[in-house]
PDB file of C-alpha atoms in Angstrom:
ATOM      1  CA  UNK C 689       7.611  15.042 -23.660  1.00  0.00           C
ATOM      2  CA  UNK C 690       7.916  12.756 -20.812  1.00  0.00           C
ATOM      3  CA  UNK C 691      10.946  13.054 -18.548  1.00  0.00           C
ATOM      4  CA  UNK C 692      11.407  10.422 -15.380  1.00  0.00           C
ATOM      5  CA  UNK C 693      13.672  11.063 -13.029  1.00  0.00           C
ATOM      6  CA  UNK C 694      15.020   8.576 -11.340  1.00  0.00           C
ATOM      7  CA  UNK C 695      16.778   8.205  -8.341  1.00  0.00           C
ATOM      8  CA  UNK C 696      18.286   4.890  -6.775  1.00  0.00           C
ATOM      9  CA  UNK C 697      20.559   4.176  -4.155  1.00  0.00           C
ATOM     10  CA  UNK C 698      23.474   2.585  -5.514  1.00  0.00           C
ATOM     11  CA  UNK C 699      23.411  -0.476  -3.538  1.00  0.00           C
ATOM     12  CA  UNK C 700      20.005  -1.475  -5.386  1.00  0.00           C
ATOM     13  CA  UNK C 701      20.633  -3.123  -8.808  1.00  0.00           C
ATOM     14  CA  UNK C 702      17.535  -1.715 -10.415  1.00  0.00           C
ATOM     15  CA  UNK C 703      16.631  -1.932 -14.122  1.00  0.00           C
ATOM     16  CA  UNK C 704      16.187   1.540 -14.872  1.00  0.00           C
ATOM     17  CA  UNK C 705      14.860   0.969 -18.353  1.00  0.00           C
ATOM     18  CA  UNK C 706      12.293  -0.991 -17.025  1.00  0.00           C
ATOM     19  CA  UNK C 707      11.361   1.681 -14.308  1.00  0.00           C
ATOM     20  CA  UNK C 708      11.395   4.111 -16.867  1.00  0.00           C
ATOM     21  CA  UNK C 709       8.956   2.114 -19.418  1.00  0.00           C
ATOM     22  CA  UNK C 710       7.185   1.010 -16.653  1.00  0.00           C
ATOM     23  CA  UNK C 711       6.507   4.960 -16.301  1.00  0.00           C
ATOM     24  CA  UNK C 712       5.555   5.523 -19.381  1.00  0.00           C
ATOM     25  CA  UNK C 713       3.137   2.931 -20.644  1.00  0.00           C
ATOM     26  CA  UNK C 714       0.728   4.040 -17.882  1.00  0.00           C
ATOM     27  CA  UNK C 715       0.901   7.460 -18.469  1.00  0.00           C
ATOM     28  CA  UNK C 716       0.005   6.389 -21.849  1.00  0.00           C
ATOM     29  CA  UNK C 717      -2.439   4.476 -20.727  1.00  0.00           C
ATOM     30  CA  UNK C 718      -3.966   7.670 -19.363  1.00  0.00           C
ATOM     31  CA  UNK C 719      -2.946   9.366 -22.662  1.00  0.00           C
ATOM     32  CA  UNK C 720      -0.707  11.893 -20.732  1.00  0.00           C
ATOM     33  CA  UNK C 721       2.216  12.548 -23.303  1.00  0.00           C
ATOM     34  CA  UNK C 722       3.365  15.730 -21.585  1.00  0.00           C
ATOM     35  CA  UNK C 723       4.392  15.682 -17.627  1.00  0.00           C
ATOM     36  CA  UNK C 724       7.755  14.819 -15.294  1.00  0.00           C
ATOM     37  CA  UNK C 725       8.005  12.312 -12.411  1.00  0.00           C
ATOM     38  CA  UNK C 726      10.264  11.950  -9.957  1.00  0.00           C
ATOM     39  CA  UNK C 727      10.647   8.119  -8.725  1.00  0.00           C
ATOM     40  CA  UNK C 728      13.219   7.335  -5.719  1.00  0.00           C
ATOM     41  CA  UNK C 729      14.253   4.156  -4.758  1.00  0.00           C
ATOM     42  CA  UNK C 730      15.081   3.574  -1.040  1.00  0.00           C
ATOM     43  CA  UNK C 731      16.413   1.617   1.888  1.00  0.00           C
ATOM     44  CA  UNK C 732      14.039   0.505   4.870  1.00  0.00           C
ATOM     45  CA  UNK C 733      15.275   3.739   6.771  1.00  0.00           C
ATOM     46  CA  UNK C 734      14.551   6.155   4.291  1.00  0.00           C
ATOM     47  CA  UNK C 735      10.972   5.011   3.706  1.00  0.00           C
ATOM     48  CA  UNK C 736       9.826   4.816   7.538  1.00  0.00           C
ATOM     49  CA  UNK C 737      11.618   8.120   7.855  1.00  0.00           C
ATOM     50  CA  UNK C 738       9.347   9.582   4.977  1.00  0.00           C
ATOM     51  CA  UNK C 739       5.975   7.668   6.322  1.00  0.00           C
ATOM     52  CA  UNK C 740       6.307   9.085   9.730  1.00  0.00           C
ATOM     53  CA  UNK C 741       7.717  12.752   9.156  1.00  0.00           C
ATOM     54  CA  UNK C 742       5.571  13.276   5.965  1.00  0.00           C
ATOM     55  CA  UNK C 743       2.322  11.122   6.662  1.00  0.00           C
ATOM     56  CA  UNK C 744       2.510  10.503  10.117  1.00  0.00           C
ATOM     57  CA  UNK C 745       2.257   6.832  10.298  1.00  0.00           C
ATOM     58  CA  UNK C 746       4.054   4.904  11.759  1.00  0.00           C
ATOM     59  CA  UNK C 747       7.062   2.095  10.264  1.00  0.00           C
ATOM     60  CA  UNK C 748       8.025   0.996   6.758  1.00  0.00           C
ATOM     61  CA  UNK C 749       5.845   0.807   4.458  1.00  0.00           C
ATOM     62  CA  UNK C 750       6.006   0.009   0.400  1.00  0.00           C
ATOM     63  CA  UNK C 751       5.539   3.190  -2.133  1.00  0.00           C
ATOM     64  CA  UNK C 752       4.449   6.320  -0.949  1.00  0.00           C
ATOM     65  CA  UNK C 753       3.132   9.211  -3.591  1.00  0.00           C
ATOM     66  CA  UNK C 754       3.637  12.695  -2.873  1.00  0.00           C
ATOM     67  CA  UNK C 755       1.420  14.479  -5.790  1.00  0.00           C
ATOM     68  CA  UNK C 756       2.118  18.095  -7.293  1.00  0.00           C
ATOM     69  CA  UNK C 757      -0.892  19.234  -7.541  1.00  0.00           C
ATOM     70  CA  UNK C 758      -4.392  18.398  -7.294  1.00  0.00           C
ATOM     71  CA  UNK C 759      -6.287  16.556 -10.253  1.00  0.00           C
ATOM     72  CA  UNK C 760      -7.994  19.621 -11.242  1.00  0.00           C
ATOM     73  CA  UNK C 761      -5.001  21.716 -11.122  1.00  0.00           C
ATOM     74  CA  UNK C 762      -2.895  19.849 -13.570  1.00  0.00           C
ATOM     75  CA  UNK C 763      -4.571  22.012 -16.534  1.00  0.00           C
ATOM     76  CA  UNK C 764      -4.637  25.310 -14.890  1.00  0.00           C
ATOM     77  CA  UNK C 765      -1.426  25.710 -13.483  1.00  0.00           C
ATOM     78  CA  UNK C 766       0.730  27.770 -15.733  1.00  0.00           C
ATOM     79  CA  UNK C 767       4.336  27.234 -16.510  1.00  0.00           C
ATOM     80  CA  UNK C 768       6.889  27.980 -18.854  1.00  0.00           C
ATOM     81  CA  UNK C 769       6.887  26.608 -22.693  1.00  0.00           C
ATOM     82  CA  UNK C 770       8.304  23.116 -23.109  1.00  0.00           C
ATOM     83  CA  UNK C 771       8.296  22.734 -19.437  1.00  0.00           C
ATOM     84  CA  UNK C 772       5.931  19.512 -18.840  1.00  0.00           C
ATOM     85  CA  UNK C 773       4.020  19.824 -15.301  1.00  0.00           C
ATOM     86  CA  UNK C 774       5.419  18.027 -12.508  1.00  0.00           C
ATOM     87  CA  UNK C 775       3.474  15.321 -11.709  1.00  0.00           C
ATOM     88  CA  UNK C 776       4.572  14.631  -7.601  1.00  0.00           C
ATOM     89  CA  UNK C 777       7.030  11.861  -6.292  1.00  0.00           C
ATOM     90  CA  UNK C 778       7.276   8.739  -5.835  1.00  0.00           C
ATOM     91  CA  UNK C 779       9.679   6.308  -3.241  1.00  0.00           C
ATOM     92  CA  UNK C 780       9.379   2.965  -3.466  1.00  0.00           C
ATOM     93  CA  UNK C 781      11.644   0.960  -0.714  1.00  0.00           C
ATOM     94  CA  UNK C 782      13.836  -1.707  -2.474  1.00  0.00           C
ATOM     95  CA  UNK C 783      14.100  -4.397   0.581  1.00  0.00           C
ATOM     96  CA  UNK C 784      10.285  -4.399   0.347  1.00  0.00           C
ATOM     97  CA  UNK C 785      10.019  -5.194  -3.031  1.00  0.00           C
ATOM     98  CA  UNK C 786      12.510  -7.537  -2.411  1.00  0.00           C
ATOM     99  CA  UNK C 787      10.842  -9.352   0.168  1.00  0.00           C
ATOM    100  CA  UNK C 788       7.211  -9.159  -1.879  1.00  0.00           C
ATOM    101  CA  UNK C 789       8.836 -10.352  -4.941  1.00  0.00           C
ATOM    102  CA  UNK C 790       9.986 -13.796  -2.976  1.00  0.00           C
ATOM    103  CA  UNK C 791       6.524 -13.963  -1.353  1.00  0.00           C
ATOM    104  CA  UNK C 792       4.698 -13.802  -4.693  1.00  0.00           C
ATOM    105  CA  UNK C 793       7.384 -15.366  -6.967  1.00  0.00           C
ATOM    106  CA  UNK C 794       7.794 -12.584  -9.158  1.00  0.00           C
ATOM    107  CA  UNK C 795      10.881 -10.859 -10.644  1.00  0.00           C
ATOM    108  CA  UNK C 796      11.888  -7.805  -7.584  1.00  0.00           C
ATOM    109  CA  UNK C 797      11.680  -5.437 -11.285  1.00  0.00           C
ATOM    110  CA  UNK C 798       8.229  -6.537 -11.870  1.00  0.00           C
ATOM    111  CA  UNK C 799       7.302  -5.768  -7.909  1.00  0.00           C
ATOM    112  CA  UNK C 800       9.163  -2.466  -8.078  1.00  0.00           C
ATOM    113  CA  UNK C 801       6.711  -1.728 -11.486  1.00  0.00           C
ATOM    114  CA  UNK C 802       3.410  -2.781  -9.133  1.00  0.00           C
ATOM    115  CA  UNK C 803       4.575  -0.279  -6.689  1.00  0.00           C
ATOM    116  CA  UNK C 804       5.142   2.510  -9.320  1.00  0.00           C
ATOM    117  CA  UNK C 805       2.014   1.785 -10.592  1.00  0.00           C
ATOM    118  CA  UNK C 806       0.019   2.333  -7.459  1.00  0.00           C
ATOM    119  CA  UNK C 807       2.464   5.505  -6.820  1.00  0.00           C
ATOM    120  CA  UNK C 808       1.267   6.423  -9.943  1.00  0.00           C
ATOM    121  CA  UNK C 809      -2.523   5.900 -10.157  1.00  0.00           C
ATOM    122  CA  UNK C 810      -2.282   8.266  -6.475  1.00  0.00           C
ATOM    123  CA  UNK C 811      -0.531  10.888  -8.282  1.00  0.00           C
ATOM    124  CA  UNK C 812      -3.408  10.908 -11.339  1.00  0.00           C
ATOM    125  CA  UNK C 813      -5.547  11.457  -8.794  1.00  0.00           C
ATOM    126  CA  UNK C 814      -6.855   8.371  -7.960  1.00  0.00           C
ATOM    127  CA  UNK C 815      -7.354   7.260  -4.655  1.00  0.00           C
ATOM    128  CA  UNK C 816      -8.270   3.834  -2.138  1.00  0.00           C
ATOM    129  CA  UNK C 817     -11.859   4.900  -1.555  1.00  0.00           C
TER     130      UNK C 817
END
């Protein structure tokens, strides 16, 4: 079971069921059929809040990741049954995709997929390096 739980400001006209397959075709891409996500899209405020209070850098920025657990951990951590594990979260700021999408000529759905993506490889444990 996959659940996705999504979270937009209402002032962002997102496709949700784009978000959500978005979601899902990399997790099966990664043959995960069994885990929860929590995706949040945000204002410009929001997401420098989050960068500087949770990561310590300073201004906006595009996605940031927040993962549950550690790669390794995913397997070992126990909880109850039919309860999938809780991947981490991620917030993606709207104006940015926004502005991105213009840059690159590209739909602002298909930018906000690119930056759940990325959120998303972070969260399976893949990183920059």
């Amino acid at each position: 079971m996959i659940t996705i739980n999504l979270f937009v400001g209402s002032r962002f006209p997102v496709n949700r069921k784009r978000v959500r397959e978005c979601v899902k075709q990399v997790l099966a891409e990664h043959r995960i059929d069994h885990a929860q996500i929590d995706i949040s899209v945000v204002g410009t405020r929001k997401i420098k809040e989050l960068n500087e209070s949770q990561l310590q850098h300073e201004g906006k920025t595009d996605v940031l990741s927040f993962p549950q657990h550690e790669k390794k951990q995913l397997e070992d951590f126990p909880l109850p049954a039919g309860i999938p594990p809780h991947l981490g979260d991620i917030v993606v700021s709207f104006p940015e995709a926004v502005k991105m999408a213009k840059k690159y000529g590209k739909r602002v759905d298909d930018q906000l997929c690119f930056y759940i993506e990325h959120g998303m490889m972070h969260l399976l444990g893949y990183h920059h390096e």
